[in-house]
XYZ file of C-alpha atoms in Angstrom:
165
model
C 199.857 -14.576 108.616
C 198.964 -13.467 112.097
C 199.287 -10.140 113.866
C 201.135 -9.416 117.095
C 201.399 -6.515 119.489
C 205.037 -5.450 119.793
C 205.799 -3.340 122.849
C 209.093 -1.483 122.616
C 210.839 -0.314 125.791
C 207.768 -0.182 128.026
C 209.729 -1.622 130.966
C 211.658 1.422 132.189
C 212.882 2.947 135.411
C 212.919 6.491 133.926
C 216.168 7.248 135.725
C 218.041 8.716 132.787
C 218.766 12.057 131.155
C 215.367 12.427 129.441
C 213.510 10.465 132.119
C 211.332 13.331 133.370
C 209.967 14.220 129.933
C 209.517 10.599 128.914
C 207.762 9.728 132.169
C 205.358 12.653 131.777
C 204.383 11.378 128.330
C 204.272 7.738 129.510
C 201.860 8.710 132.301
C 199.653 10.677 129.897
C 199.477 7.838 127.367
C 199.494 4.900 129.761
C 195.731 4.387 129.472
C 195.992 3.887 125.714
C 198.979 1.564 126.164
C 197.071 -0.510 128.693
C 193.995 -0.586 126.425
C 196.082 -1.804 123.456
C 197.602 -4.520 125.616
C 194.249 -5.634 127.019
C 192.700 -5.647 123.532
C 195.547 -7.750 122.115
C 195.306 -10.259 124.939
C 191.527 -10.519 124.738
C 191.764 -10.992 120.962
C 194.357 -13.737 121.367
C 197.190 -11.853 119.681
C 200.726 -12.707 120.711
C 202.285 -10.011 122.886
C 205.977 -9.480 122.280
C 208.191 -7.202 124.371
C 211.426 -5.807 122.970
C 213.149 -3.965 125.740
C 216.413 -2.201 126.328
C 218.634 -4.308 128.539
C 219.387 -1.298 130.789
C 223.112 -1.862 130.471
C 223.099 -5.374 131.914
C 223.518 -8.163 129.406
C 222.487 -11.171 131.472
C 219.206 -12.065 129.714
C 217.327 -11.593 132.977
C 214.037 -10.143 131.726
C 212.201 -10.871 135.023
C 215.000 -9.059 136.875
C 214.644 -6.089 134.520
C 210.917 -5.911 135.271
C 211.536 -6.260 139.006
C 214.125 -3.467 138.945
C 211.782 -1.107 137.049
C 208.769 -1.883 139.244
C 210.497 -1.848 142.625
C 213.160 0.812 142.087
C 211.936 2.888 139.156
C 210.002 6.126 139.189
C 206.755 4.650 137.803
C 206.635 1.145 139.211
C 202.858 0.937 139.326
C 202.559 1.935 135.658
C 205.242 -0.527 134.558
C 203.686 -3.324 136.642
C 200.373 -2.821 134.839
C 201.951 -3.486 131.420
C 204.571 -6.038 132.474
C 204.922 -9.343 130.607
C 202.771 -12.262 131.654
C 203.286 -15.985 131.369
C 203.382 -16.876 127.667
C 204.467 -13.432 126.431
C 207.725 -13.221 124.500
C 210.513 -10.965 125.781
C 213.510 -9.999 123.670
C 216.245 -7.860 125.184
C 218.012 -5.395 122.910
C 221.076 -3.156 122.983
C 220.224 -0.765 120.187
C 217.334 1.434 119.134
C 215.716 -1.049 116.778
C 214.200 -4.163 118.291
C 215.415 -6.055 115.211
C 219.057 -4.959 115.364
C 221.217 -7.858 116.665
C 218.261 -9.689 118.283
C 216.335 -12.879 117.422
C 213.089 -10.919 117.011
C 212.638 -11.520 113.280
C 213.095 -15.288 113.666
C 210.735 -15.456 116.632
C 208.036 -13.535 114.775
C 208.325 -15.476 111.516
C 209.223 -18.988 112.639
C 207.697 -19.358 116.086
C 204.659 -17.100 115.866
C 203.998 -16.935 112.079
C 203.486 -13.168 112.393
C 203.433 -10.919 109.363
C 201.806 -7.794 110.801
C 202.924 -5.803 113.808
C 201.012 -3.334 115.912
C 203.735 -1.337 117.667
C 203.583 0.769 120.817
C 206.134 1.889 123.376
C 208.844 4.454 124.041
C 210.068 6.686 122.581
C 208.109 7.225 119.407
C 210.822 9.226 117.669
C 213.646 6.915 118.699
C 213.253 3.186 119.366
C 209.697 2.861 118.046
C 210.655 4.684 114.853
C 213.775 2.566 114.282
C 211.860 -0.638 114.997
C 209.080 0.257 112.554
C 211.494 1.199 109.775
C 213.362 -2.084 110.219
C 210.086 -4.042 110.334
C 209.026 -2.502 107.024
C 212.455 -3.137 105.489
C 212.171 -6.786 106.543
C 208.769 -7.145 104.873
C 206.459 -6.955 107.867
C 203.318 -4.881 107.749
C 203.616 -2.474 110.665
C 201.293 0.036 112.276
C 202.246 2.509 115.006
C 199.752 2.720 117.840
C 200.649 6.402 118.279
C 198.325 7.085 121.196
C 200.038 4.217 123.065
C 203.553 5.574 122.504
C 205.425 7.937 124.798
C 207.785 10.626 123.597
C 210.614 12.805 124.807
C 209.915 15.520 122.233
C 206.469 16.035 120.695
C 207.804 17.889 117.643
C 210.260 15.098 116.847
C 207.478 12.598 117.420
C 205.229 14.462 114.965
C 207.967 14.410 112.331
C 208.671 10.710 112.895
C 204.990 9.808 112.579
C 204.624 11.914 109.419
C 207.635 10.161 107.901
C 206.284 6.714 108.777
C 202.872 7.589 107.372
C 204.489 8.356 103.993
């Protein structure tokens, strides 16, 4: 089975309660996120985005990207990691990218993926929930911790320790 890079909630406008702290971490770790994305693309790995729908359930992933780039607080950073032609985008309502989405079917049936390399925001929330669900569903999953942003570094440390066990 193949591997894929799964990017969780990297398309953001950072205009929310924890936006300042998350944006600070996103800026600091953006280089590693961009490097993971470039490596995956150059190695021919599928790139899959699982992103919060930002409260609008219209399946308009390009509109979500446009909103984050043009009206968000870090448009240039989001633009650099935005989906390209051929990438898969799944919109989600909950923390886990697998919860009430077609992600599992897409990975197994369309892409024949069995191993996930996961990066995104926030490590201790959506990334953590996505990884735990991936493992429960039988995927091999690895957190690309340096390519994940966090709201709280102590909670992130605890989440990563738990996942390592």
